Tab-separated table of C-alpha atoms (C1' of nucleotides) in Angstrom:
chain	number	residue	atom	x	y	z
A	1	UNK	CA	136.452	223.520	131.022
A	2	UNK	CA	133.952	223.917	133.733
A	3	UNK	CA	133.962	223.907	137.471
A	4	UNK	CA	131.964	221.424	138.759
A	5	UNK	CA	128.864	223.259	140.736
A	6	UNK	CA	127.119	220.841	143.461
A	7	UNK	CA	123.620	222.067	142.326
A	8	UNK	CA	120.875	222.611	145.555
A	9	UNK	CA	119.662	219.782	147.266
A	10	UNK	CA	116.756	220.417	149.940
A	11	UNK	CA	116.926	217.734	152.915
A	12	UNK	CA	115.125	218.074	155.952
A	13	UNK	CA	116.301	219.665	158.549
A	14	UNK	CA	116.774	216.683	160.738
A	15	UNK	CA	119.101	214.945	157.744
A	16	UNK	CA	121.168	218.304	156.705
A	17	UNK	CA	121.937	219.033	160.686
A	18	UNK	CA	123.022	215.664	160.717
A	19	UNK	CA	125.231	216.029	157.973
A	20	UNK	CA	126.693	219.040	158.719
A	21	UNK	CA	127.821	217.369	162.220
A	22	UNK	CA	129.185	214.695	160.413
A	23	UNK	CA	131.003	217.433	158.930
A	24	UNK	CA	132.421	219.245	161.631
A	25	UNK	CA	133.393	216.001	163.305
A	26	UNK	CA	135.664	215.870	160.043
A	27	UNK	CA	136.506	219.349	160.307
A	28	UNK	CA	137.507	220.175	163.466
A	29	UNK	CA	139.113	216.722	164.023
A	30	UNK	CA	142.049	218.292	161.699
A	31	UNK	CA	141.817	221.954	161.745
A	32	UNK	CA	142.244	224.456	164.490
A	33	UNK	CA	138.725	226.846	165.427
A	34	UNK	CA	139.921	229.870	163.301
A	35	UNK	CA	141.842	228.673	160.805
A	36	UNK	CA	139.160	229.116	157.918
A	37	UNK	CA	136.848	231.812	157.355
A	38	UNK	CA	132.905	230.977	157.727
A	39	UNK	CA	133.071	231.064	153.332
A	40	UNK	CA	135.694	228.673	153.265
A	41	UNK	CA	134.037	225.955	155.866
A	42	UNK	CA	131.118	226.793	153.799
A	43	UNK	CA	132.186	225.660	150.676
A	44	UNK	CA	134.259	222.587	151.791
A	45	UNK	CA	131.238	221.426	153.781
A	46	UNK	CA	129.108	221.856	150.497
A	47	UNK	CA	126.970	224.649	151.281
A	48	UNK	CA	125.969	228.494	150.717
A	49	UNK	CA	127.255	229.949	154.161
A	50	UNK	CA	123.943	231.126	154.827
A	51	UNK	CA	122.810	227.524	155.585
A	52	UNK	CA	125.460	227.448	158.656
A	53	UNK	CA	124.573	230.511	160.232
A	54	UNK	CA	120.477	229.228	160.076
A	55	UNK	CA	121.395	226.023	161.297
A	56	UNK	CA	123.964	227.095	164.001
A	57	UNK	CA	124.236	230.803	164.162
A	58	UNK	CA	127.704	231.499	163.527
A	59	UNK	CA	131.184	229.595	163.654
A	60	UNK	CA	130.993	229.353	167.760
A	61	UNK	CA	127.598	227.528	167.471
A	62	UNK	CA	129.046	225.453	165.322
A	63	UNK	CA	132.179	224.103	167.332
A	64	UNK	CA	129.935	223.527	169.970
A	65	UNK	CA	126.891	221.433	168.334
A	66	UNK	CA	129.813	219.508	166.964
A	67	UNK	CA	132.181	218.904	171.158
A	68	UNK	CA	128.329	218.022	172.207
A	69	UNK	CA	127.677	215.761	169.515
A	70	UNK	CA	131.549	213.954	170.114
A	71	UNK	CA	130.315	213.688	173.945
A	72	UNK	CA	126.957	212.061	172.908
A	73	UNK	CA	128.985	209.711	171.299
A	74	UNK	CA	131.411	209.252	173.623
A	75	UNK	CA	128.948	208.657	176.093
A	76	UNK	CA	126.466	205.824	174.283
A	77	UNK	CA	129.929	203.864	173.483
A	78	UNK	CA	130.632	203.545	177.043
A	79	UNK	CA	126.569	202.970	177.388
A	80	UNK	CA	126.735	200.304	174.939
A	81	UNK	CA	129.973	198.424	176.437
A	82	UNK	CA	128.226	198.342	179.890
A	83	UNK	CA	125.171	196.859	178.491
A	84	UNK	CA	122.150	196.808	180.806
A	85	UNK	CA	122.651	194.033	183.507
A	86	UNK	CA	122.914	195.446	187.063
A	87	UNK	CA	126.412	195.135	188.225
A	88	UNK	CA	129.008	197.239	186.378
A	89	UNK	CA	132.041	195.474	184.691
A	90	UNK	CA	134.875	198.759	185.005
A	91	UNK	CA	137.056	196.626	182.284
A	92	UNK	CA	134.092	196.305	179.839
A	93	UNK	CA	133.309	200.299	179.778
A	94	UNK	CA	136.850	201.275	180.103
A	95	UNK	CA	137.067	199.412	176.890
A	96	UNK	CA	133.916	200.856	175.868
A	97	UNK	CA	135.595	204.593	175.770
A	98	UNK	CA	139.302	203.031	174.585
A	99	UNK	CA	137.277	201.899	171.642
A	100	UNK	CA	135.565	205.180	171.004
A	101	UNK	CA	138.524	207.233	171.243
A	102	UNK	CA	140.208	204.721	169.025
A	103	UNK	CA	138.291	205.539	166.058
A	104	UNK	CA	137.564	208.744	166.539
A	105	UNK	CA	141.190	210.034	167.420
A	106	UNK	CA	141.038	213.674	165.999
A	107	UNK	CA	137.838	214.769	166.846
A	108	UNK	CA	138.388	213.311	171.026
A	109	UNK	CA	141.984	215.367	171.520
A	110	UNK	CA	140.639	218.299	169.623
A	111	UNK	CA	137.968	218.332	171.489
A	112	UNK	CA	137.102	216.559	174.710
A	113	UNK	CA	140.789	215.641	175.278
A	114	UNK	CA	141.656	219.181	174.205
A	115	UNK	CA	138.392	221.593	175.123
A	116	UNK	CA	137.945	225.141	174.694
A	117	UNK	CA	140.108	227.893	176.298
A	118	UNK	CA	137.665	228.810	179.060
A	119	UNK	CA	134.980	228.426	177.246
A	120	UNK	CA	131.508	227.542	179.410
A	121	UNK	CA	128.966	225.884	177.056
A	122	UNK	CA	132.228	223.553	175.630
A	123	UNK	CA	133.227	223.003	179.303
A	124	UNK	CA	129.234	221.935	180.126
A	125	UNK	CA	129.828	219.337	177.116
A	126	UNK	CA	133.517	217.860	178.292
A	127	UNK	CA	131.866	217.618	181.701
A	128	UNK	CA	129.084	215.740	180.664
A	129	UNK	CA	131.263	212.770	179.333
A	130	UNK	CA	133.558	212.939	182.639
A	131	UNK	CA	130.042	212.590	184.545
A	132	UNK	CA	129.219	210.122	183.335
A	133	UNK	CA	132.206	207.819	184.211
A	134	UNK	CA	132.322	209.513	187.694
A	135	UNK	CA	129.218	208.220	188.579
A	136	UNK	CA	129.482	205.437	187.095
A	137	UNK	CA	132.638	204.967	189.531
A	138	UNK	CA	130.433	206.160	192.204
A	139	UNK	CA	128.148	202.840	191.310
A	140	UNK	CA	131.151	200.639	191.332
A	141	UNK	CA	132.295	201.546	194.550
A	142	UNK	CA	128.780	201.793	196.073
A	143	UNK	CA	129.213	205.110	196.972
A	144	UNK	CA	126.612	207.316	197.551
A	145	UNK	CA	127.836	211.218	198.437
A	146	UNK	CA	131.572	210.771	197.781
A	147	UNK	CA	133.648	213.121	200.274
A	148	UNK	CA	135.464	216.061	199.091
A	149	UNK	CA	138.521	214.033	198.765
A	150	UNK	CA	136.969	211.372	197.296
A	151	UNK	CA	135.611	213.691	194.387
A	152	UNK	CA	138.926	215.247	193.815
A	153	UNK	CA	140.205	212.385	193.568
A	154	UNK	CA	138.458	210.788	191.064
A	155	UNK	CA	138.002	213.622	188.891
A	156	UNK	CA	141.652	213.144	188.540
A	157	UNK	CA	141.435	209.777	188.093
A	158	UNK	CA	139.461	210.912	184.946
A	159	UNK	CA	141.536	212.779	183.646
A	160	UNK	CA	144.067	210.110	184.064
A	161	UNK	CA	142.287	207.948	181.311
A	162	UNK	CA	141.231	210.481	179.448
A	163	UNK	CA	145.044	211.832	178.614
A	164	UNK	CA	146.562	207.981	179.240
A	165	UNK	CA	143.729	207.358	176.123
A	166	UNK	CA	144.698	210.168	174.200
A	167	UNK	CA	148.562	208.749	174.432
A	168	UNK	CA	147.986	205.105	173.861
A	169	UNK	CA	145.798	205.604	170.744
A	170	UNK	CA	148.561	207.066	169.793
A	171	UNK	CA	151.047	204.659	169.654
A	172	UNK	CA	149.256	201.488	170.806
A	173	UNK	CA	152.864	200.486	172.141
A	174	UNK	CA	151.205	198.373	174.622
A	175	UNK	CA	148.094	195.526	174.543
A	176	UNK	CA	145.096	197.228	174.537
A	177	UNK	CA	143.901	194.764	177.106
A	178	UNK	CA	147.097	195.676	179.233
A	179	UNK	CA	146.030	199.656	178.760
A	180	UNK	CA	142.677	198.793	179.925
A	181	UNK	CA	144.139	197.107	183.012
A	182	UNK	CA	146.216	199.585	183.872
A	183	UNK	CA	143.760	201.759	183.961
A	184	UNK	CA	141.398	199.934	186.147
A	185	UNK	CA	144.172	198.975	188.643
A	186	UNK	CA	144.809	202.682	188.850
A	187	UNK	CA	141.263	203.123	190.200
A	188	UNK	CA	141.238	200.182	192.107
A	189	UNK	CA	144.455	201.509	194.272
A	190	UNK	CA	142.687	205.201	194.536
A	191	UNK	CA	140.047	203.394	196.415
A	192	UNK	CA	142.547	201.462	198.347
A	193	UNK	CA	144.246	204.569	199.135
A	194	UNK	CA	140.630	206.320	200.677
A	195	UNK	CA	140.087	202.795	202.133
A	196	UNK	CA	137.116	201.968	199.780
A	197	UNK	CA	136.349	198.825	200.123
A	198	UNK	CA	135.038	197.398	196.312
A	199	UNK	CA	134.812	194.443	197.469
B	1	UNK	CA	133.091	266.898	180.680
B	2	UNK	CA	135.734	265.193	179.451
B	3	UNK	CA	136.389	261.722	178.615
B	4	UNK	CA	139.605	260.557	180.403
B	5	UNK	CA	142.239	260.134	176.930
B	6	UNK	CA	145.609	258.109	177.934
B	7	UNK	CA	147.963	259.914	176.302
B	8	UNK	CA	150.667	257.962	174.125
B	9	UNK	CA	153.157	256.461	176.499
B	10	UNK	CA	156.398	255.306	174.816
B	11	UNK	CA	158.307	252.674	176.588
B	12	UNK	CA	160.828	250.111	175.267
B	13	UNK	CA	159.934	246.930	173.594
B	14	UNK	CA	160.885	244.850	176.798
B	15	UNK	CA	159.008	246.944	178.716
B	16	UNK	CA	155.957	247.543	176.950
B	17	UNK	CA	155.910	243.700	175.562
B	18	UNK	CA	156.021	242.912	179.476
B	19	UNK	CA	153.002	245.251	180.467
B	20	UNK	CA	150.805	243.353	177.420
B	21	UNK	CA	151.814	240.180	178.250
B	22	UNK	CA	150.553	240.931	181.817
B	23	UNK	CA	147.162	242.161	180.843
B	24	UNK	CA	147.071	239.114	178.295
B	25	UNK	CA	147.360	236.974	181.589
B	26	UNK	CA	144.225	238.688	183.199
B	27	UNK	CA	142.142	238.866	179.991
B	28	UNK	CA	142.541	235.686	178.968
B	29	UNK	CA	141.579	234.652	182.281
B	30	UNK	CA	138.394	236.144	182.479
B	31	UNK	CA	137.260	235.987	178.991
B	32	UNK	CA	136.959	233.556	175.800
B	33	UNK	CA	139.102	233.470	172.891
B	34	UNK	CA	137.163	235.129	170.789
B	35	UNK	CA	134.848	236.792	172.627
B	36	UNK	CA	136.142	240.454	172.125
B	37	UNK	CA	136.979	241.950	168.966
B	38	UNK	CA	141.000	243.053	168.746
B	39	UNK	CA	139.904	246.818	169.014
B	40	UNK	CA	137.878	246.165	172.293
B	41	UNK	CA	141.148	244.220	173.130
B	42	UNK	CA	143.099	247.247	172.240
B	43	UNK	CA	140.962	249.665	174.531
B	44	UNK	CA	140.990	247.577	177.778
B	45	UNK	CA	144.915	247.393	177.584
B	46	UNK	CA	144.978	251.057	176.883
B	47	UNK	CA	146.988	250.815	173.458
B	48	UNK	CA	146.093	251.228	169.563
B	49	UNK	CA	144.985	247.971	167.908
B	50	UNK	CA	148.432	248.592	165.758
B	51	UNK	CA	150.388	247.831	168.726
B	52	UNK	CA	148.813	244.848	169.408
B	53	UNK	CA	149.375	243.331	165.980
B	54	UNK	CA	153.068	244.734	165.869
B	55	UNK	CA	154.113	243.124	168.980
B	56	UNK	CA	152.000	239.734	168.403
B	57	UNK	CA	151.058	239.367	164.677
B	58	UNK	CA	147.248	239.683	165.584
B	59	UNK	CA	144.797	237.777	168.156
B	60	UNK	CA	145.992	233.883	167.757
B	61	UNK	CA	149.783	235.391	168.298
B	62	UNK	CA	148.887	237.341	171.276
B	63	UNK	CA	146.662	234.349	173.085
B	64	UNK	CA	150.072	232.065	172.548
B	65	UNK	CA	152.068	234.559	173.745
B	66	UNK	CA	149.961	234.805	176.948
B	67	UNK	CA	149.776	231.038	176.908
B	68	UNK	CA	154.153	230.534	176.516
B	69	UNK	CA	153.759	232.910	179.403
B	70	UNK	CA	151.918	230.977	181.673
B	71	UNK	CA	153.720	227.988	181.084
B	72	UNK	CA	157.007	229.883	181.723
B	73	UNK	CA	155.584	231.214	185.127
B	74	UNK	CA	154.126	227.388	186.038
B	75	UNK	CA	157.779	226.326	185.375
B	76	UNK	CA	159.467	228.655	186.946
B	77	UNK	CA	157.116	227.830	190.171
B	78	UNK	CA	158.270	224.536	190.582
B	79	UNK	CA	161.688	225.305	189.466
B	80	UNK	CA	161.861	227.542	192.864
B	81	UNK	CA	160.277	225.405	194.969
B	82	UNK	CA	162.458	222.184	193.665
B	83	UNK	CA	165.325	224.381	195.283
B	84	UNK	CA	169.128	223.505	194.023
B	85	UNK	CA	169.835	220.401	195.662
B	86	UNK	CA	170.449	217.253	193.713
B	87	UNK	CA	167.583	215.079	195.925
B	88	UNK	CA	164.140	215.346	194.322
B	89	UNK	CA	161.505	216.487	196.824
B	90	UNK	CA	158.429	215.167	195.298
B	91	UNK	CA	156.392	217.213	197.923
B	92	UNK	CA	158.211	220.664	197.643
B	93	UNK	CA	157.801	220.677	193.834
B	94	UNK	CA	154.296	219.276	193.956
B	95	UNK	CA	153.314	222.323	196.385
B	96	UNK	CA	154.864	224.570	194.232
B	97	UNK	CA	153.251	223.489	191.565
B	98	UNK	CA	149.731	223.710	193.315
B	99	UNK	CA	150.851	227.303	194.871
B	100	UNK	CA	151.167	228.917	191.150
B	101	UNK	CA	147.881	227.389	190.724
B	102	UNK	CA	146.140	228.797	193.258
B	103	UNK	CA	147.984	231.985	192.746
B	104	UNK	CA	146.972	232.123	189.103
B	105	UNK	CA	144.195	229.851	188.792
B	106	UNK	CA	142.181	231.894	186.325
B	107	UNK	CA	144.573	231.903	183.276
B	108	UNK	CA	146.153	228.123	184.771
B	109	UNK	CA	142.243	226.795	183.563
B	110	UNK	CA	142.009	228.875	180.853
B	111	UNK	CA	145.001	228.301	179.003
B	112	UNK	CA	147.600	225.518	180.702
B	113	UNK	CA	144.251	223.099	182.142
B	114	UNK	CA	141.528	223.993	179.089
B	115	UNK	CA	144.113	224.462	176.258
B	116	UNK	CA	143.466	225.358	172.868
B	117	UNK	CA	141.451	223.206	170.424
B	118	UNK	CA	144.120	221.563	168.033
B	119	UNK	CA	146.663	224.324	167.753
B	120	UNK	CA	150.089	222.883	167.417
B	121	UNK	CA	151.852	225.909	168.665
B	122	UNK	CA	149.672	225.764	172.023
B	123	UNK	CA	149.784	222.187	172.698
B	124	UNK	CA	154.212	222.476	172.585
B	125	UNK	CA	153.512	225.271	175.100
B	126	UNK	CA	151.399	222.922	177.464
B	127	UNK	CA	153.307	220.347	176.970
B	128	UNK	CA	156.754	222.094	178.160
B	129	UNK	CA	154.797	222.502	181.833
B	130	UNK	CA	154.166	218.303	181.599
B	131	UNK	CA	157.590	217.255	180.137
B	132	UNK	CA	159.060	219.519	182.902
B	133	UNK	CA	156.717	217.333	185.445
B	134	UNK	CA	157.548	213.931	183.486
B	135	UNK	CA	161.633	214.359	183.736
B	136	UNK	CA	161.224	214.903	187.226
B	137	UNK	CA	159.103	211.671	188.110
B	138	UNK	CA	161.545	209.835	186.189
B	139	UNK	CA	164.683	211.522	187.759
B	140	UNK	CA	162.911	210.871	191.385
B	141	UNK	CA	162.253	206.999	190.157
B	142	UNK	CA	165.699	207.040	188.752
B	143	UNK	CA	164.921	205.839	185.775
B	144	UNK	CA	166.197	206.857	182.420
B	145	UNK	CA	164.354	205.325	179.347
B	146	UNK	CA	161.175	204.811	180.251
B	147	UNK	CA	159.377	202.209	178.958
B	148	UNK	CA	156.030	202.835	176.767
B	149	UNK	CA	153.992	201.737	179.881
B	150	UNK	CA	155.722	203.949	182.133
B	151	UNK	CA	155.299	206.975	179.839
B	152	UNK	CA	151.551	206.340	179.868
B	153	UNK	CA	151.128	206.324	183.089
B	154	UNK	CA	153.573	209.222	184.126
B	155	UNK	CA	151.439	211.342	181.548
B	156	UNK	CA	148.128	209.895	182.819
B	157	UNK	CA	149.419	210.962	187.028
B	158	UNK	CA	150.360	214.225	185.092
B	159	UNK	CA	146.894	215.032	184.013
B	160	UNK	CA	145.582	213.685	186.927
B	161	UNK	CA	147.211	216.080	189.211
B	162	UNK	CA	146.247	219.026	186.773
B	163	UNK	CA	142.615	218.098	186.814
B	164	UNK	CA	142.628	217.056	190.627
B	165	UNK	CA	144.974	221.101	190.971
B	166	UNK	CA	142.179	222.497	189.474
B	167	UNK	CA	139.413	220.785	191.132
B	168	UNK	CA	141.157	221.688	194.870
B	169	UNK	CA	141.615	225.103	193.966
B	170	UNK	CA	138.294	225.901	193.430
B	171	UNK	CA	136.905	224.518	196.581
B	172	UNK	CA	140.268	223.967	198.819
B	173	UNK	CA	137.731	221.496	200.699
B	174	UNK	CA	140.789	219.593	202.246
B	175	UNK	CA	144.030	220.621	203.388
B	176	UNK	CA	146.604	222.138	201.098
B	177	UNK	CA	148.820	219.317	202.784
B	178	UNK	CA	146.426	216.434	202.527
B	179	UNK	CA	145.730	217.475	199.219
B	180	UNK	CA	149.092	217.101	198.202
B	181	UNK	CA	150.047	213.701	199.783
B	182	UNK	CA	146.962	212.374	197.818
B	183	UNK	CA	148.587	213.454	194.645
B	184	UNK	CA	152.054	212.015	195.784
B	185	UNK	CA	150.872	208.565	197.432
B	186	UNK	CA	149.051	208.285	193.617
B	187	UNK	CA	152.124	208.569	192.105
B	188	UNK	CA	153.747	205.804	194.190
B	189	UNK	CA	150.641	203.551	193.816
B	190	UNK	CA	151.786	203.779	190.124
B	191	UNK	CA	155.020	202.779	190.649
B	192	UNK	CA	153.958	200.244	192.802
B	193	UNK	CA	151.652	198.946	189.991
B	194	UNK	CA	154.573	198.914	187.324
B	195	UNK	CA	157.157	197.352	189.808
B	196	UNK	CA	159.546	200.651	189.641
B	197	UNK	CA	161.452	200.646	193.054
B	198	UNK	CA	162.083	203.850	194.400
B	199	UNK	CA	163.671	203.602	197.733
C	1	DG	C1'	101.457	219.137	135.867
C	2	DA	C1'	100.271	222.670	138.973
C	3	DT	C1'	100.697	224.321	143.714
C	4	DG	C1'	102.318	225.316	148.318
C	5	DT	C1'	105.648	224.904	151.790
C	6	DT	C1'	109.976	226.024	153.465
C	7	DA	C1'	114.962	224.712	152.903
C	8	DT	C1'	118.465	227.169	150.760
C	9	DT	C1'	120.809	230.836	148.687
C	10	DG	C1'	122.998	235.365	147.204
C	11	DA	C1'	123.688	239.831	148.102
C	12	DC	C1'	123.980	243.731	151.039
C	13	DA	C1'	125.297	246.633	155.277
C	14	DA	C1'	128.097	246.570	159.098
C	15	DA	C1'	131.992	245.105	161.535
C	16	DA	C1'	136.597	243.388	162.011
C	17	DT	C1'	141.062	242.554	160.148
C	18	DG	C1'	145.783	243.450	158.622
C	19	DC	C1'	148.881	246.788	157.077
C	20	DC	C1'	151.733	250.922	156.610
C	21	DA	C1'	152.836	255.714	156.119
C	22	DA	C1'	152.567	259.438	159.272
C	23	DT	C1'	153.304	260.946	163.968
C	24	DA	C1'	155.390	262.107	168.280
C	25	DA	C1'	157.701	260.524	172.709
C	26	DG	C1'	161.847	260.529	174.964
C	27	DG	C1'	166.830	260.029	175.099
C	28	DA	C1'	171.267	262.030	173.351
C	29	DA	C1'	173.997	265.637	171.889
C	30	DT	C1'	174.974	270.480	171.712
D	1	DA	C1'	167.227	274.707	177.456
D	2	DT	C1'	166.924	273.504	172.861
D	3	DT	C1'	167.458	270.779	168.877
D	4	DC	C1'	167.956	266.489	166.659
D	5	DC	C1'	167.237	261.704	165.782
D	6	DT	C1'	165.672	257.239	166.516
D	7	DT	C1'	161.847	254.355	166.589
D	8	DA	C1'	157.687	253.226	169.462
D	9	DT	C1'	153.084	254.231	168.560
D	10	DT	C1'	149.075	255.539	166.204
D	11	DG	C1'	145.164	256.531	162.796
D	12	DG	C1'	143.114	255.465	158.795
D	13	DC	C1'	142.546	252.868	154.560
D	14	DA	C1'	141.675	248.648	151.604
D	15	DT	C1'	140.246	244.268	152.173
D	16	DT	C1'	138.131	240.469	154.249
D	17	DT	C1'	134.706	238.548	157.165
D	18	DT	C1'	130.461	238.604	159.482
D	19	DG	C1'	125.486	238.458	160.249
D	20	DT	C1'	120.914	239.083	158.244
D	21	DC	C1'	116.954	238.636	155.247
D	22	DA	C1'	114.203	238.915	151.231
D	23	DA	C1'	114.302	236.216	147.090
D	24	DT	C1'	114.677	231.682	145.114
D	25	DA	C1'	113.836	226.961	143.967
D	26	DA	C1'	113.642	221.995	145.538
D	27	DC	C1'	110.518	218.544	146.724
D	28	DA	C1'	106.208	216.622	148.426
D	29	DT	C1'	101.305	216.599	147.812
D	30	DC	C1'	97.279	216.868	145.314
DNA sequence: GATGTTATTGACAAAATGCCAATAAGGAAT
DNA sequence: ATTCCTTATTGGCATTTTGTCAATAACATC
């Protein structure tokens, strides 16, 4: 009987970093941050654990190459549902992000959803995703230099979707077309509330 | 000279337990999971690493600890400010709620607001401070099985006051006051939205 | 097939972990 | 005051994990 050995394989370093992203996608989409010793990730991800320390310095490093690339994809699904026209469809990118978070459950609540206990490089990453749909709000609205209320506001309004996301994916107990209307609705009577007009 | 040595201080479990749990509530506040090694941890709360790992099982034990803490306190906030009569006073409970976070905002964003990446035991302990929010929105609505839309959006206003608590606390650009009735009027748009009368 | 580049590894020193027998603080009894 | 006894607290040991780097071997090129 013998133990099957993966023998060496020498990719580039654009197509292993790749890989091993795809990898912690996987890998942190199910297991907690120190759950498994360097070794062990290592070996299930199919390599010496030298290879992980050159390519992202330690365990840390690698967490966080993986939240930024879940917010780089996060982001281009949302960039892809608003296509490139001019006027911004809110229903269209809402659906955009619903979609991404759809079918990539575990890594989004361990992650983005979830974040990093006070971690500043993760919290950089989150933020960069809840940017983008501010200001993409911000463009909806026509607003310029939102007030300090204003920004409070919809920074909660993010997280709104962001945990209402988490939950529906969940259970998908309701349309996803009614979800996505709910959400927008939502926004629609925060701007009502500031006396936004959206026209 | 002489280097300042505590001497060994022997205090009852309660007691002692107490005292860590209180520098776990500053520590965690300030500084990253994993960003100290358990006998650094040790020093700073002026005990033996042994202690640490007899009272918490070792570094992931004492950060839930810390974090069961902070959700107890959170609680406990609104609990006082809710008072004992048997009308809900979304207001009172929401200021309450936004005084223990500007009271304790450090550990409140590290542990209750950021949360833990995927770890089960964490999420139960975050999750106590929202069901505790979620029974009173429904007890306020009177309602008593909500339906799956409802619970979505209760959990969505949920995370949109923590985010929107956290934003304000970091600025306080607008009024403590104003600040809540933008939080409260939100949670009536909702009900407006999903046709929940509520007097 | 030989050669050079460099991606990948294994192994080593240092650090951190988890555990437990030994220690001593402080209350109780005399 | 002094002794005793319980058990909270510690120090140190075996083991695991970490971080680093010189040695190795894939793969492309000639």
């Amino acid at each position: 009987m013998s133990v099957a050995v993966a023998e060496r394989r020498r990719l580039s370093p654009e197509e292993r970093r790749e890989e091993l992203l795809q990898f912690g996608h996987e890998f942190f989409a199910e297991h907690a941050f120190d759950a498994f010793s360097m070794d062990e990730i290592a070996d299930m991800a199919g390599v010496s654990r030298g290879l992980l320390y050159h390519y992202f310095g330690g365990r840390r490093g690698f967490y966080l190459a993986t939240v930024a690339h879940a917010a780089d994809g996060t982001i281009a699904a949302m960039e892809r549902a608003r296509g490139n026209g001019d006027t911004i469809d809110v229903l269209a990118v809402l659906d955009g992000f619903v979609g991404y978070v759809h079918d990539n459950a575990g890594i989004y609540k361990a992650v983005i959803h979830g974040g990093f206990a006070s971690d500043e490089v993760a919290d950089v990453e989150t933020d960069r995703v809840r940017d983008y749909i501010f200001n993409l709000a911000l463009g909806y609205a026509c607003i310029e230099h939102p007030s300090d209320l204003e920004r409070i506001a919809l920074r909660g309004w993010i997280a709104f979707i962001e945990m209402a996301t988490a939950e529906w994916v969940d259970q998908q107990a309701v349309t996803r077309t009614e979800f996505v209307e709910l959400m927008a609705s939502n926004l629609l009577s925060i701007f009502r509330q500031l006396h936004i007009d959206v026209s």
